[in-house]
């Protein structure tokens, strides 16, 4: 569950917000096609589905392996 909550980025939150906004606007104006499209656009970020299926175009999980490599400098004259 923590891994699921950790992988959220700004674009994923924006897609969810736009989907919820489309659902609300569709309900207020009684346009059920807009409600359906808003539902689809809300499910996409919730399930983290991208362009070509499950995890097809997702943002990779950032790895925090901070190995510092010593750099040797040579003086050029």
Short mmCIF file of N, CA and C in Angstrom, two decimals:
data_model
loop_
_atom_site.label_atom_id
_atom_site.label_comp_id
_atom_site.label_asym_id
_atom_site.label_seq_id
_atom_site.Cartn_x
_atom_site.Cartn_y
_atom_site.Cartn_z
N UNK A 1 0.82 -1.19 0.00
CA UNK A 1 0.00 0.00 0.00
C UNK A 1 0.87 1.26 0.00
N UNK A 2 1.96 1.24 0.76
CA UNK A 2 2.84 2.41 0.80
C UNK A 2 3.49 2.65 -0.56
N UNK A 3 3.83 1.57 -1.28
CA UNK A 3 4.41 1.72 -2.60
C UNK A 3 3.40 2.34 -3.56
N UNK A 4 2.12 2.01 -3.41
CA UNK A 4 1.07 2.58 -4.25
C UNK A 4 0.94 4.08 -4.00
N UNK A 5 0.99 4.50 -2.75
CA UNK A 5 0.84 5.91 -2.43
C UNK A 5 2.09 6.71 -2.74
N UNK A 6 3.24 6.04 -2.78
CA UNK A 6 4.51 6.73 -3.01
C UNK A 6 4.72 7.09 -4.47
N UNK A 7 4.07 6.38 -5.39
CA UNK A 7 4.31 6.57 -6.82
C UNK A 7 3.48 7.68 -7.45
N UNK A 8 2.80 8.48 -6.69
CA UNK A 8 1.98 9.54 -7.25
C UNK A 8 2.86 10.73 -7.61
N UNK A 9 2.64 11.27 -8.81
CA UNK A 9 3.35 12.48 -9.22
C UNK A 9 2.32 13.54 -9.61
N UNK A 10 2.80 14.68 -10.04
CA UNK A 10 1.92 15.82 -10.32
C UNK A 10 0.97 15.51 -11.48
N UNK A 11 1.47 14.88 -12.53
CA UNK A 11 0.62 14.57 -13.68
C UNK A 11 -0.48 13.58 -13.34
N UNK A 12 -0.16 12.64 -12.49
CA UNK A 12 -1.17 11.65 -12.09
C UNK A 12 -2.26 12.32 -11.26
N UNK A 13 -1.88 13.21 -10.37
CA UNK A 13 -2.87 13.95 -9.58
C UNK A 13 -3.71 14.87 -10.47
N UNK A 14 -3.08 15.48 -11.46
CA UNK A 14 -3.80 16.36 -12.38
C UNK A 14 -4.82 15.57 -13.20
N UNK A 15 -4.45 14.37 -13.67
CA UNK A 15 -5.40 13.54 -14.42
C UNK A 15 -6.58 13.13 -13.55
N UNK A 16 -6.31 12.80 -12.29
CA UNK A 16 -7.40 12.42 -11.39
C UNK A 16 -8.31 13.61 -11.13
N UNK A 17 -7.74 14.79 -10.92
CA UNK A 17 -8.55 15.99 -10.67
C UNK A 17 -9.41 16.34 -11.88
N UNK A 18 -8.85 16.21 -13.08
CA UNK A 18 -9.64 16.51 -14.28
C UNK A 18 -10.75 15.49 -14.48
N UNK A 19 -10.50 14.23 -14.16
CA UNK A 19 -11.54 13.22 -14.26
C UNK A 19 -12.68 13.47 -13.29
N UNK A 20 -12.34 13.82 -12.06
CA UNK A 20 -13.37 14.13 -11.06
C UNK A 20 -14.14 15.38 -11.46
N UNK A 21 -13.44 16.37 -12.01
CA UNK A 21 -14.10 17.59 -12.48
C UNK A 21 -15.08 17.27 -13.61
N UNK A 22 -14.69 16.39 -14.52
CA UNK A 22 -15.58 16.01 -15.62
C UNK A 22 -16.81 15.27 -15.10
N UNK A 23 -16.64 14.44 -14.10
CA UNK A 23 -17.78 13.72 -13.51
C UNK A 23 -18.75 14.71 -12.87
N UNK A 24 -18.22 15.65 -12.10
CA UNK A 24 -19.08 16.63 -11.42
C UNK A 24 -19.81 17.49 -12.44
N UNK A 25 -19.10 17.96 -13.47
CA UNK A 25 -19.75 18.79 -14.48
C UNK A 25 -20.80 18.01 -15.27
N UNK A 26 -20.52 16.75 -15.53
CA UNK A 26 -21.49 15.92 -16.24
C UNK A 26 -22.75 15.68 -15.44
N UNK A 27 -22.60 15.49 -14.14
CA UNK A 27 -23.78 15.30 -13.28
C UNK A 27 -24.59 16.59 -13.19
N UNK A 28 -23.90 17.73 -13.05
CA UNK A 28 -24.61 19.01 -12.93
C UNK A 28 -25.38 19.37 -14.20
N UNK A 29 -24.82 19.02 -15.36
CA UNK A 29 -25.48 19.38 -16.61
C UNK A 29 -26.25 18.22 -17.23
N UNK A 30 -26.31 17.09 -16.54
CA UNK A 30 -27.04 15.89 -16.98
C UNK A 30 -26.54 15.37 -18.32
N UNK A 31 -25.23 15.45 -18.53
CA UNK A 31 -24.62 14.90 -19.73
C UNK A 31 -23.90 13.62 -19.32
N UNK A 32 -24.57 12.50 -19.54
CA UNK A 32 -24.08 11.23 -19.00
C UNK A 32 -22.88 10.71 -19.75
N UNK A 33 -22.71 11.13 -20.99
CA UNK A 33 -21.50 10.76 -21.72
C UNK A 33 -20.27 11.39 -21.06
N UNK A 34 -20.41 12.62 -20.60
CA UNK A 34 -19.31 13.29 -19.91
C UNK A 34 -19.02 12.61 -18.57
N UNK A 35 -20.05 12.11 -17.91
CA UNK A 35 -19.86 11.37 -16.66
C UNK A 35 -19.07 10.09 -16.93
N UNK A 36 -19.42 9.40 -18.01
CA UNK A 36 -18.71 8.16 -18.37
C UNK A 36 -17.26 8.45 -18.73
N UNK A 37 -17.03 9.48 -19.50
CA UNK A 37 -15.65 9.83 -19.87
C UNK A 37 -14.86 10.29 -18.65
N UNK A 38 -15.49 11.02 -17.75
CA UNK A 38 -14.83 11.42 -16.51
C UNK A 38 -14.50 10.21 -15.64
N UNK A 39 -15.38 9.22 -15.66
CA UNK A 39 -15.10 7.98 -14.93
C UNK A 39 -13.89 7.25 -15.49
N UNK A 40 -13.81 7.21 -16.82
CA UNK A 40 -12.65 6.57 -17.45
C UNK A 40 -11.38 7.35 -17.12
N UNK A 41 -11.46 8.68 -17.23
CA UNK A 41 -10.28 9.49 -16.94
C UNK A 41 -9.91 9.49 -15.46
N UNK A 42 -10.83 9.11 -14.59
CA UNK A 42 -10.50 8.98 -13.17
C UNK A 42 -9.92 7.61 -12.85
N UNK A 43 -10.33 6.60 -13.59
CA UNK A 43 -9.81 5.25 -13.35
C UNK A 43 -8.37 5.13 -13.84
N UNK A 44 -8.03 5.82 -14.91
CA UNK A 44 -6.68 5.72 -15.48
C UNK A 44 -5.61 6.07 -14.44
N UNK A 45 -5.66 7.21 -13.74
CA UNK A 45 -4.61 7.46 -12.74
C UNK A 45 -4.73 6.59 -11.49
N UNK A 46 -5.95 6.17 -11.15
CA UNK A 46 -6.10 5.33 -9.97
C UNK A 46 -5.44 3.97 -10.16
N UNK A 47 -5.55 3.42 -11.37
CA UNK A 47 -4.94 2.13 -11.66
C UNK A 47 -3.54 2.26 -12.25
N UNK A 48 -3.10 3.50 -12.48
CA UNK A 48 -1.80 3.80 -13.07
C UNK A 48 -1.64 3.13 -14.44
N UNK A 49 -2.66 3.27 -15.25
CA UNK A 49 -2.64 2.73 -16.61
C UNK A 49 -2.23 3.85 -17.54
N UNK A 50 -1.29 3.56 -18.42
CA UNK A 50 -0.82 4.57 -19.35
C UNK A 50 -1.35 4.36 -20.75
N UNK A 51 -0.54 4.65 -21.71
CA UNK A 51 -0.93 4.62 -23.12
C UNK A 51 -1.29 3.23 -23.62
N UNK A 52 -0.43 2.27 -23.37
CA UNK A 52 -0.60 0.97 -24.03
C UNK A 52 -0.84 -0.16 -23.04
N UNK A 53 -1.63 0.07 -22.04
CA UNK A 53 -1.97 -1.00 -21.10
C UNK A 53 -1.35 -0.79 -19.74
N UNK A 54 -1.40 -1.83 -18.96
CA UNK A 54 -0.95 -1.74 -17.58
C UNK A 54 0.55 -1.49 -17.54
N UNK A 55 0.94 -0.40 -16.93
CA UNK A 55 2.34 0.02 -16.76
C UNK A 55 3.07 0.16 -18.08
N UNK A 56 2.36 0.48 -19.13
CA UNK A 56 3.01 0.65 -20.42
C UNK A 56 3.76 1.96 -20.52
N UNK A 57 3.19 3.02 -20.02
CA UNK A 57 3.82 4.34 -20.11
C UNK A 57 3.91 5.01 -18.75
N UNK A 58 4.08 4.24 -17.72
CA UNK A 58 4.15 4.83 -16.40
C UNK A 58 5.52 5.45 -16.16
N UNK A 59 5.57 6.34 -15.22
CA UNK A 59 6.82 6.95 -14.83
C UNK A 59 7.58 5.95 -13.97
N UNK A 60 8.86 5.70 -14.28
CA UNK A 60 9.59 4.70 -13.50
C UNK A 60 9.79 5.16 -12.06
N UNK A 61 9.85 4.18 -11.16
CA UNK A 61 10.06 4.46 -9.75
C UNK A 61 11.48 4.97 -9.56
N UNK A 62 11.62 6.09 -8.89
CA UNK A 62 12.95 6.65 -8.68
C UNK A 62 13.71 5.81 -7.65
N UNK A 63 14.92 5.52 -7.99
CA UNK A 63 15.78 4.74 -7.09
C UNK A 63 16.75 5.70 -6.42
N UNK A 64 16.88 5.55 -5.14
CA UNK A 64 17.71 6.47 -4.37
C UNK A 64 19.01 5.80 -3.91
N UNK A 65 19.70 5.15 -4.82
CA UNK A 65 20.99 4.57 -4.47
C UNK A 65 22.05 5.64 -4.71
N UNK A 66 22.45 6.27 -3.66
CA UNK A 66 23.38 7.39 -3.76
C UNK A 66 24.79 6.90 -3.48
N UNK A 67 25.38 6.28 -4.48
CA UNK A 67 26.76 5.84 -4.36
C UNK A 67 27.65 6.95 -4.89
N UNK A 68 28.48 7.46 -4.04
CA UNK A 68 29.37 8.54 -4.41
C UNK A 68 30.66 7.91 -4.92
N UNK A 69 31.03 8.27 -6.12
CA UNK A 69 32.25 7.73 -6.71
C UNK A 69 33.33 8.80 -6.64
N UNK A 70 34.48 8.42 -6.12
CA UNK A 70 35.60 9.35 -6.04
C UNK A 70 36.15 9.61 -7.43
N UNK A 71 36.42 10.87 -7.71
CA UNK A 71 36.95 11.26 -9.00
C UNK A 71 38.41 11.62 -8.82
N UNK A 72 39.25 11.03 -9.64
CA UNK A 72 40.68 11.34 -9.63
C UNK A 72 40.96 12.32 -10.75
N UNK A 73 41.58 13.43 -10.39
CA UNK A 73 41.91 14.45 -11.36
C UNK A 73 43.40 14.38 -11.68
N UNK A 74 43.72 14.59 -12.95
CA UNK A 74 45.11 14.67 -13.37
C UNK A 74 45.37 16.08 -13.84
N UNK A 75 46.51 16.60 -13.45
CA UNK A 75 46.85 17.95 -13.85
C UNK A 75 47.50 17.91 -15.22
N UNK A 76 46.96 18.68 -16.14
CA UNK A 76 47.49 18.74 -17.51
C UNK A 76 48.28 20.03 -17.65
N UNK A 77 49.53 19.90 -18.13
CA UNK A 77 50.37 21.10 -18.28
C UNK A 77 50.69 21.37 -19.71
#
